[in-house]
Amino acid sequence: MLDIRVGNGFDVHAFAEGNEITLCGLKIPFSKKLLGHSDADVGLHAITDALYGAIASGDIGTHFPPSDNAWKNVASEVFLKHAVQLVEELGFKINNIDCTIICEQPKIGPLSNQMKTSVSKIMDLDINRISLKATTSEKLGFTGREEGIAALATATVCKFE
Ligand code: MG
């Protein structure tokens, strides 16, 4: 029997004064930074939670509590690699990832190929199995007011039993 699981992930980080953000593992020069306990990589956090969701194994906060100073300023690829490893330990293969970044700025379109390459390297997953999309919220809400970035991700994993 083919056991197919789907998980979703959602994350938000607020902007603060700064000059660079990290998005999907890519460092992007920008007029602000993202606030967070780790490097606040909202894209990688959403993908990580989608993987944990697919295998019903908690969330990023369960595995890496923000109260634990060991994870302060850590690169979020550490979280994503942990989720990938957990998926594999349970005998699943990652089929595909679909991630949507929601913000007015920076413009994601010109960066999306670099971001996909980055996610592909971190996950050791073929780039053709990774989708990275972007949208705005039409100037509405906190993303519309450019107060932060939101990200939404879906992951599908499968195994033969
Ligand atoms: Mg987060």
mmCIF file of C-alpha atoms in Angstrom, residues 30-89:
data_model
loop_
_atom_site.group_PDB
_atom_site.id
_atom_site.type_symbol
_atom_site.label_atom_id
_atom_site.label_comp_id
_atom_site.label_asym_id
_atom_site.label_seq_id
_atom_site.Cartn_x
_atom_site.Cartn_y
_atom_site.Cartn_z
ATOM 1 C CA PHE A 30 17.242 44.690 2.317
ATOM 2 C CA SER A 31 16.329 47.876 4.172
ATOM 3 C CA LYS A 32 15.092 45.873 7.204
ATOM 4 C CA LYS A 33 15.774 42.631 9.047
ATOM 5 C CA LEU A 34 13.374 39.951 10.303
ATOM 6 C CA LEU A 35 12.957 39.611 14.069
ATOM 7 C CA GLY A 36 13.184 36.173 15.649
ATOM 8 C CA HIS A 37 14.940 33.902 18.099
ATOM 9 C CA SER A 38 16.769 32.160 15.246
ATOM 10 C CA ASP A 39 17.667 33.805 11.921
ATOM 11 C CA ALA A 40 13.876 34.307 11.435
ATOM 12 C CA ASP A 41 13.849 32.561 8.043
ATOM 13 C CA VAL A 42 10.095 32.510 7.630
ATOM 14 C CA GLY A 43 10.245 30.404 4.438
ATOM 15 C CA LEU A 44 12.359 27.614 5.934
ATOM 16 C CA HIS A 45 10.225 27.638 9.111
ATOM 17 C CA ALA A 46 7.027 27.087 7.096
ATOM 18 C CA ILE A 47 8.613 24.252 5.081
ATOM 19 C CA THR A 48 10.006 22.663 8.252
ATOM 20 C CA ASP A 49 6.576 22.736 9.925
ATOM 21 C CA ALA A 50 4.950 21.273 6.794
ATOM 22 C CA LEU A 51 7.329 18.292 7.035
ATOM 23 C CA TYR A 52 6.693 17.810 10.763
ATOM 24 C CA GLY A 53 2.968 18.059 9.994
ATOM 25 C CA ALA A 54 3.134 15.417 7.267
ATOM 26 C CA ILE A 55 4.607 12.867 9.688
ATOM 27 C CA ALA A 56 2.501 14.056 12.665
ATOM 28 C CA SER A 57 5.638 14.856 14.647
ATOM 29 C CA GLY A 58 4.896 18.122 16.402
ATOM 30 C CA ASP A 59 6.181 21.463 15.185
ATOM 31 C CA ILE A 60 9.329 23.544 15.092
ATOM 32 C CA GLY A 61 8.648 24.888 18.599
ATOM 33 C CA THR A 62 8.406 21.351 20.031
ATOM 34 C CA HIS A 63 11.748 20.315 18.599
ATOM 35 C CA PHE A 64 13.557 23.641 19.029
ATOM 36 C CA PRO A 65 11.934 25.563 21.925
ATOM 37 C CA PRO A 66 12.537 29.355 21.696
ATOM 38 C CA SER A 67 13.151 29.239 25.473
ATOM 39 C CA ASP A 68 16.326 27.222 24.766
ATOM 40 C CA ASN A 69 19.266 29.556 24.161
ATOM 41 C CA ALA A 70 21.019 26.834 22.149
ATOM 42 C CA TRP A 71 18.849 27.892 19.164
ATOM 43 C CA LYS A 72 19.459 31.638 19.484
ATOM 44 C CA ASN A 73 20.526 33.153 16.131
ATOM 45 C CA VAL A 74 20.908 29.657 14.688
ATOM 46 C CA ALA A 75 20.661 29.185 10.895
ATOM 47 C CA SER A 76 17.226 27.741 10.168
ATOM 48 C CA GLU A 77 18.674 25.113 7.845
ATOM 49 C CA VAL A 78 19.447 23.240 11.096
ATOM 50 C CA PHE A 79 15.675 22.937 11.738
ATOM 51 C CA LEU A 80 14.872 21.940 8.169
ATOM 52 C CA LYS A 81 17.625 19.313 8.049
ATOM 53 C CA HIS A 82 16.270 17.850 11.311
ATOM 54 C CA ALA A 83 12.762 17.579 9.826
ATOM 55 C CA VAL A 84 14.114 15.931 6.648
ATOM 56 C CA GLN A 85 16.068 13.440 8.767
ATOM 57 C CA LEU A 86 12.986 12.627 10.872
ATOM 58 C CA VAL A 87 10.923 12.005 7.716
ATOM 59 C CA GLU A 88 13.596 9.625 6.430
ATOM 60 C CA GLU A 89 13.952 7.843 9.788
#
